[in-house]
PDB file of C-alpha atoms in Angstrom:
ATOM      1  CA  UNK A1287       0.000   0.000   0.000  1.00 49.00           C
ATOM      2  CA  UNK A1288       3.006   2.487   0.678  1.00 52.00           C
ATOM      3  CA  UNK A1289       4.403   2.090  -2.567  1.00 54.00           C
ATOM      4  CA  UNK A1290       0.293   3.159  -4.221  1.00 54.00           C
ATOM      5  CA  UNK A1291       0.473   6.308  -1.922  1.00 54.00           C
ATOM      6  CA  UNK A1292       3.871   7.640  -3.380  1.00 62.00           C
ATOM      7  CA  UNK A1293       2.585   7.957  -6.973  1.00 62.00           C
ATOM      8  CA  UNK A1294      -0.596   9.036  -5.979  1.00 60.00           C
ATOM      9  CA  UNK A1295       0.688  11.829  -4.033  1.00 61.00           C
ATOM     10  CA  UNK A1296       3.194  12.661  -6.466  1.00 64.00           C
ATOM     11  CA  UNK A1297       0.066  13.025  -9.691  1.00 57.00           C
ATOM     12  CA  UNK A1298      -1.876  14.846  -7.039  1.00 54.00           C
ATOM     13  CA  UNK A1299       0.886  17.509  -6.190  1.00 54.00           C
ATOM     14  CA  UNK A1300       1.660  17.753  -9.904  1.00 55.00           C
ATOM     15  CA  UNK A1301      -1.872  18.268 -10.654  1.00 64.00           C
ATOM     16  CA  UNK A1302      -2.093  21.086  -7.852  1.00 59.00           C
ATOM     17  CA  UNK A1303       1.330  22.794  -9.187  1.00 58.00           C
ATOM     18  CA  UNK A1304      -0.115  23.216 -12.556  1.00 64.00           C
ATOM     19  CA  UNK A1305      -3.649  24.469 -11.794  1.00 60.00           C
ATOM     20  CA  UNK A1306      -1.544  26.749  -9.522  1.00 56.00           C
ATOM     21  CA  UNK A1307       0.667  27.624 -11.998  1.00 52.00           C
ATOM     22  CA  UNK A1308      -1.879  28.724 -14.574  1.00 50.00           C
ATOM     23  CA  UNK A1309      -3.391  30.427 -11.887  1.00 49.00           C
ATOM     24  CA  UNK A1310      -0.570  33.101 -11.697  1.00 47.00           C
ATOM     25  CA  UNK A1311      -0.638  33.542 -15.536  1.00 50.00           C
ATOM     26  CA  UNK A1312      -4.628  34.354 -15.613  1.00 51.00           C
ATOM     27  CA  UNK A1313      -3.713  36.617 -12.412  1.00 51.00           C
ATOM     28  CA  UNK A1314      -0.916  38.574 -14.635  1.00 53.00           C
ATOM     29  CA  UNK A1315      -3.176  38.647 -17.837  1.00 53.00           C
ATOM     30  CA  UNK A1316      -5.661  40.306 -15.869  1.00 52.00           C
ATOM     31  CA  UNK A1317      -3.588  42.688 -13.750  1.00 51.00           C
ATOM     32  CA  UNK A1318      -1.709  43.581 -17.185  1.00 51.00           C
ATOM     33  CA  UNK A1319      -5.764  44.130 -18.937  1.00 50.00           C
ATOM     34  CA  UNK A1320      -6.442  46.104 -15.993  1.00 50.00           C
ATOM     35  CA  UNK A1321      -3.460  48.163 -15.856  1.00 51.00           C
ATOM     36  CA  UNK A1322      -4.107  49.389 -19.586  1.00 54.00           C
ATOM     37  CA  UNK A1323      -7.807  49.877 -18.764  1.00 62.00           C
ATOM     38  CA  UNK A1324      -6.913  52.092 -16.045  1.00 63.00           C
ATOM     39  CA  UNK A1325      -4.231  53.940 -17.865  1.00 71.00           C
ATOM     40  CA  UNK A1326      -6.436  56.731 -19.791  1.00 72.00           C
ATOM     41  CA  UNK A1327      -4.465  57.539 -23.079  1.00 71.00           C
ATOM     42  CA  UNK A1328      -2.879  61.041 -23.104  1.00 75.00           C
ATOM     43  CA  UNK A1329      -5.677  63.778 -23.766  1.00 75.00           C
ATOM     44  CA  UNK A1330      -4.682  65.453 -27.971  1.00 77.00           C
ATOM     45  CA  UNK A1331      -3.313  68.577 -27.957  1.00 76.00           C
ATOM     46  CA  UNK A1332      -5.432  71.365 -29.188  1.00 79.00           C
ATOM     47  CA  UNK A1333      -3.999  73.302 -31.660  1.00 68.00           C
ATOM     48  CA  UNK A1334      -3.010  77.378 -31.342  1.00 72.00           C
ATOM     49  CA  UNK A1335      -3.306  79.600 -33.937  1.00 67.00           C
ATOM     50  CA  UNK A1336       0.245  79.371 -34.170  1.00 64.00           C
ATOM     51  CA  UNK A1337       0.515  75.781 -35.037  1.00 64.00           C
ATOM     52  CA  UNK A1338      -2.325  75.641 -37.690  1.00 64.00           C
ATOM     53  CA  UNK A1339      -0.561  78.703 -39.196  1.00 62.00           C
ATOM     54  CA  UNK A1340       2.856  76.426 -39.178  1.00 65.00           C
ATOM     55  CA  UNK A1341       1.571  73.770 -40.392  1.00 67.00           C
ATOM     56  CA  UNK A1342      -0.106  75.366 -43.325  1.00 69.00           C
ATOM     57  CA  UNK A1343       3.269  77.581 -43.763  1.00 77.00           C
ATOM     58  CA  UNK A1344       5.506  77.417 -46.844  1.00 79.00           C
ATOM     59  CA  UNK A1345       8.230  75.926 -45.562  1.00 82.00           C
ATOM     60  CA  UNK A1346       6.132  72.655 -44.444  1.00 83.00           C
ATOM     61  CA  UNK A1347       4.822  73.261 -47.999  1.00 83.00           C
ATOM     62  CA  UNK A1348       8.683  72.515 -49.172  1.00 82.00           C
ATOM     63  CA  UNK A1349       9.894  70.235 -46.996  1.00 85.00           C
ATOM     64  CA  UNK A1350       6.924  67.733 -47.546  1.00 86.00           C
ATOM     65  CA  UNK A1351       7.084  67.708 -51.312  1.00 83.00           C
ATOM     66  CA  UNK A1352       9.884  65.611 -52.229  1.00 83.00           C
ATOM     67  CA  UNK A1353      10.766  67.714 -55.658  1.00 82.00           C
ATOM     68  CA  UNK A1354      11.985  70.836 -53.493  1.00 82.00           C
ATOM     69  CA  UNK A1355      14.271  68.636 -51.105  1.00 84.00           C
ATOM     70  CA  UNK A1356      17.195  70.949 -52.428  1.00 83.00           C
ATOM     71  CA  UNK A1357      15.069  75.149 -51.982  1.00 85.00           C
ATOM     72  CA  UNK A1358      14.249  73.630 -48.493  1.00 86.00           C
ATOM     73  CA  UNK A1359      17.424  72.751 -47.545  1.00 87.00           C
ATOM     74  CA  UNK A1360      18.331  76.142 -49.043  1.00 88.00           C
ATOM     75  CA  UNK A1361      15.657  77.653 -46.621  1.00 89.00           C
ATOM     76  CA  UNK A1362      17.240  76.039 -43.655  1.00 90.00           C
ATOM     77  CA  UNK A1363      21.062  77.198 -45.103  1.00 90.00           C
ATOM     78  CA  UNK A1364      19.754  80.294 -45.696  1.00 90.00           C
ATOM     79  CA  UNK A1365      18.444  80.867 -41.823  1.00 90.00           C
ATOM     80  CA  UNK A1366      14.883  81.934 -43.851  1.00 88.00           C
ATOM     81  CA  UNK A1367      12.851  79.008 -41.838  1.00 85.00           C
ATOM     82  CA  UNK A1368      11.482  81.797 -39.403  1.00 84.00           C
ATOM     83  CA  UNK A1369      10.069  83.703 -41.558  1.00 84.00           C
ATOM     84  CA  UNK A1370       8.947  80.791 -44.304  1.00 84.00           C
ATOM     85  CA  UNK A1371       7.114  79.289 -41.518  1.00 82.00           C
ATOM     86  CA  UNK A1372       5.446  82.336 -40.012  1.00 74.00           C
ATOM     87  CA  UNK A1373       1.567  83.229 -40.618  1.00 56.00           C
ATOM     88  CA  UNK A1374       3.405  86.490 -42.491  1.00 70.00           C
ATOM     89  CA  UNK A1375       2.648  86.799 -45.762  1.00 72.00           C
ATOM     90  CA  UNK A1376       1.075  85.177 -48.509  1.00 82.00           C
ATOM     91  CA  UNK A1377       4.172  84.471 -50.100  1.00 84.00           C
ATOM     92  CA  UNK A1378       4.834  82.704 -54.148  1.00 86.00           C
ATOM     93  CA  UNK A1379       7.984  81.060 -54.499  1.00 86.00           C
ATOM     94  CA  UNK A1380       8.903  80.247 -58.163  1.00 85.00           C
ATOM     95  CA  UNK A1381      10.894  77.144 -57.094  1.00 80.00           C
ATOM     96  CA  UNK A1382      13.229  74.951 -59.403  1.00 76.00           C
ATOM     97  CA  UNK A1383      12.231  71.507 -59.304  1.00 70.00           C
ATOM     98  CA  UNK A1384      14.910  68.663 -58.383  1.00 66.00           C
ATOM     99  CA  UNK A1385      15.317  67.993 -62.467  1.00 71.00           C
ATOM    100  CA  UNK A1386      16.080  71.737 -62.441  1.00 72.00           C
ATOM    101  CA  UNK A1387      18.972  71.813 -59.505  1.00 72.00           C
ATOM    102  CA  UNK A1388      20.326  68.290 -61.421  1.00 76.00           C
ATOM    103  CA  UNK A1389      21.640  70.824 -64.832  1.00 80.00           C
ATOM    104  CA  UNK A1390      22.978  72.965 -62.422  1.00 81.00           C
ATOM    105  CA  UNK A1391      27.227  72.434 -61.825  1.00 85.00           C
ATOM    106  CA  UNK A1392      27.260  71.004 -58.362  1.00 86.00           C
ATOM    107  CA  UNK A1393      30.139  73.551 -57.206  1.00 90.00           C
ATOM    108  CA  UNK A1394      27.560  76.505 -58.256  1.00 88.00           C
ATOM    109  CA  UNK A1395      24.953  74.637 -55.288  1.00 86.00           C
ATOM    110  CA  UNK A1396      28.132  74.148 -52.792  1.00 88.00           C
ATOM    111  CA  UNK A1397      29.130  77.467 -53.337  1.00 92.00           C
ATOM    112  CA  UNK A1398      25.866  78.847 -52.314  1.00 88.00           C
ATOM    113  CA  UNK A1399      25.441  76.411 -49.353  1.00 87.00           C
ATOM    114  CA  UNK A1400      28.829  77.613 -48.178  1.00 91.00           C
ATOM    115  CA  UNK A1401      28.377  79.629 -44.318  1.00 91.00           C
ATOM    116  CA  UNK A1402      30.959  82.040 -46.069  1.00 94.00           C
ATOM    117  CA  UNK A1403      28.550  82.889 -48.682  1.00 93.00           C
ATOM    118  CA  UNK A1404      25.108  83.189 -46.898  1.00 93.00           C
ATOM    119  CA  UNK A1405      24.660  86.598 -48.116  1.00 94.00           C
ATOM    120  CA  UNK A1406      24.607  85.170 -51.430  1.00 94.00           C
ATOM    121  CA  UNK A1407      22.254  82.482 -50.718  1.00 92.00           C
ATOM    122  CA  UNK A1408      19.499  84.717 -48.968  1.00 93.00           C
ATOM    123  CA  UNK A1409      19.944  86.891 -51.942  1.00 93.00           C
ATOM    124  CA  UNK A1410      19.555  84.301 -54.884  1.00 90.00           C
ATOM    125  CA  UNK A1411      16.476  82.874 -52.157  1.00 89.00           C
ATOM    126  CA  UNK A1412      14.959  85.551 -51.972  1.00 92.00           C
ATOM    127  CA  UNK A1413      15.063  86.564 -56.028  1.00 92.00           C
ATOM    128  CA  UNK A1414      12.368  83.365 -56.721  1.00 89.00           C
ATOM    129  CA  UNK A1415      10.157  84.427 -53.088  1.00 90.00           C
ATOM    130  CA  UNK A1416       7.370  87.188 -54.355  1.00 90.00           C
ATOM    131  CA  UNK A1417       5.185  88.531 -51.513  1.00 89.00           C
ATOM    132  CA  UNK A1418       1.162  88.004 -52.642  1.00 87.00           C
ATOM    133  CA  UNK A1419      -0.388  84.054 -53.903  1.00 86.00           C
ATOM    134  CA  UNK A1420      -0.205  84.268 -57.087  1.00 86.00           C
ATOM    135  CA  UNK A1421      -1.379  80.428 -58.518  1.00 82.00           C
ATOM    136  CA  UNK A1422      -0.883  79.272 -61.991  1.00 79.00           C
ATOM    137  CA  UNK A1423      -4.665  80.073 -62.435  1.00 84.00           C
ATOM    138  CA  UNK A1424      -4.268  83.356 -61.494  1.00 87.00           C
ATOM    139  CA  UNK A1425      -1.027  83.888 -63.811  1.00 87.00           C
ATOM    140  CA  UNK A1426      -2.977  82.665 -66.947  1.00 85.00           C
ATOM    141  CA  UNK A1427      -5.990  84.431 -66.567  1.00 88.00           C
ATOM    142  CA  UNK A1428      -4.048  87.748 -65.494  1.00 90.00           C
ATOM    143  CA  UNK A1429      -1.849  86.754 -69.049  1.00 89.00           C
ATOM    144  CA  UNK A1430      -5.055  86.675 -71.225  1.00 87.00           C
ATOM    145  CA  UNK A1431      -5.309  90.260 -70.450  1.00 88.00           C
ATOM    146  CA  UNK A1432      -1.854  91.736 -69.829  1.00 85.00           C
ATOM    147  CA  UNK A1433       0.275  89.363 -72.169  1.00 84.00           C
ATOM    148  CA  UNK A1434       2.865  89.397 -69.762  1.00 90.00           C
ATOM    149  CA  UNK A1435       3.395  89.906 -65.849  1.00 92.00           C
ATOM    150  CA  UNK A1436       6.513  91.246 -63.897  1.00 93.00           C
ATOM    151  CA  UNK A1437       6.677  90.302 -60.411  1.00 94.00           C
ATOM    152  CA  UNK A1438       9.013  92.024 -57.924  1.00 95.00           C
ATOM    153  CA  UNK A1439      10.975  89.322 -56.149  1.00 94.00           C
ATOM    154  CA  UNK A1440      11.755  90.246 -52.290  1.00 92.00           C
ATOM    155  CA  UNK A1441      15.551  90.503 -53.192  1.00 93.00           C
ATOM    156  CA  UNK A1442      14.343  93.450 -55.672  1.00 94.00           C
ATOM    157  CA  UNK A1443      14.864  91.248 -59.003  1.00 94.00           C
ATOM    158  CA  UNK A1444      12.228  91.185 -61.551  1.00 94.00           C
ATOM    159  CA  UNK A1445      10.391  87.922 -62.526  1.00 93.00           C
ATOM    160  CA  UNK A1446       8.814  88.351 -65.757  1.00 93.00           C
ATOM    161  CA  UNK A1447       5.949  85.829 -66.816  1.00 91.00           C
ATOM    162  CA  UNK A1448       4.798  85.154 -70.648  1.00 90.00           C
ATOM    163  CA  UNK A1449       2.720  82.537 -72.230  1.00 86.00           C
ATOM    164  CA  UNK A1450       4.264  80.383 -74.694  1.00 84.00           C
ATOM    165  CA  UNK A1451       1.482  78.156 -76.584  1.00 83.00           C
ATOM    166  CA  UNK A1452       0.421  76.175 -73.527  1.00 79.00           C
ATOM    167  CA  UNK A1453       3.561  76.880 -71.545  1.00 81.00           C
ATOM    168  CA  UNK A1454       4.266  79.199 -68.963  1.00 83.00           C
ATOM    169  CA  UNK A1455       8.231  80.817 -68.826  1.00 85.00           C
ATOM    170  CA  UNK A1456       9.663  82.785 -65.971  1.00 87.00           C
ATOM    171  CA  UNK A1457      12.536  84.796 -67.051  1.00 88.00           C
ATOM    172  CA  UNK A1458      14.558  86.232 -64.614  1.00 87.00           C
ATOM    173  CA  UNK A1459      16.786  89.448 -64.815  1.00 85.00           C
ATOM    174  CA  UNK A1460      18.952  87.983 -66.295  1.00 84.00           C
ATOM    175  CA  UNK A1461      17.765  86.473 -69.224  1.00 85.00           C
ATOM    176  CA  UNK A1462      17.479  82.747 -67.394  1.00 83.00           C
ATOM    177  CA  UNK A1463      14.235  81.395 -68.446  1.00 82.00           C
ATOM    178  CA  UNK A1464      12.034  78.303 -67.299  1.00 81.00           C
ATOM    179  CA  UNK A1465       8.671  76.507 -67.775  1.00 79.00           C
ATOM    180  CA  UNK A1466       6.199  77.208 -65.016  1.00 77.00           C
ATOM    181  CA  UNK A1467       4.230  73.830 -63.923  1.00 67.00           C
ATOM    182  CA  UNK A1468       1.855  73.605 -61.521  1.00 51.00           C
ATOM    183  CA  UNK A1469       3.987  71.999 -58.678  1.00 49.00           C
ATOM    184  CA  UNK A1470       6.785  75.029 -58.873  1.00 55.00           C
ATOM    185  CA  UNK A1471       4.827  77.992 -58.118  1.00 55.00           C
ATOM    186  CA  UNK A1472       4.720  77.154 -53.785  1.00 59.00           C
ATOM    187  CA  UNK A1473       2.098  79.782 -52.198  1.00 49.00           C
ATOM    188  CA  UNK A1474       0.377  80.322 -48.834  1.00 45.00           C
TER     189      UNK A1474
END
């Protein structure tokens, strides 16, 4: 009979260590459900003035559209972030395209990035920024009647605008021209 009661008490301890030991895991499952039903989720920030007017500004504009990777890093070379992501403004910026930036020499870009030239670099900036939203609706409909537009650019240079059959072309001062689409004129 003594050797019947040693393997009966040794199934009825191991049953009793296993209900035991899924036991503790139901107790952690539901301390860890209660802990996350207790924890309230952080409340969502309500949004100022301020931040609606940043994230509507044109310097988010830039640095979310892939094409202008190279005028927003510009921007931030340039120290113009400030004032590209203020509510001042409306503000056009004739910007080149990355196809653009790719026909110009590399060593003409890294000589504008350079800190020793940022005087340059706000300057040449500032010639394709025009104060005013002026969209590419705008521009054709104000060409139907005028034939051609001149902007003032906030560095002083003049942007002139003509139709070309179906084309848009921006010349610059001096004599630079390219095609206006619909993705390089940047307003807010």
């Amino acid at each position: 009979m003594k050797s019947i009661v040693s393997p009966f008490m040794i199934c009825l301890l191991l049953i009793a260590f296993i209900s035991c030991k899924n036991d503790a895991k139901q107790d952690q499952e539901t301390t860890s459900s209660e802990t996350e039903e207790v924890t309230p989720a952080p409340p969502k920030k309500e949004l100022t003035d301020q931040d609606r007017n940043q994230l509507n500004s044109l310097m988010t504009k830039l640095m979310l559209n892939p094409e202008f990777k190279t005028m927003s890093s510009m921007a931030v070379s340039a120290g113009l972030t400030d004032m590209l992501s203020s509510s001042e403004g409306p503000y056009t910026l004739f910007a080149p395209e990355g196809p653009a930036f790719n026909e110009v020499p590399q060593d003409s870009i890294n000589h504008l990035v350079n800190p020793e030239n940022l005087e340059e670099l706000i300057r040449f900036y500032k010639g394709h920024l025009v104060e005013g939203e002026f969209d590419s609706v705008y521009i054709t409909q104000a060409l139907q009647k005028e034939g051609e537009l001149q902007f003032t650019t906030m560095s002083g240079s003049i942007l002139t605008v003509q139709k070309r059959g179906s084309d848009l072309i921006v010349r610059d001062g001096q004599g630079r021209e390219a095609r206006i689409s619909s993705l390089s004129l940047i307003h807010i």
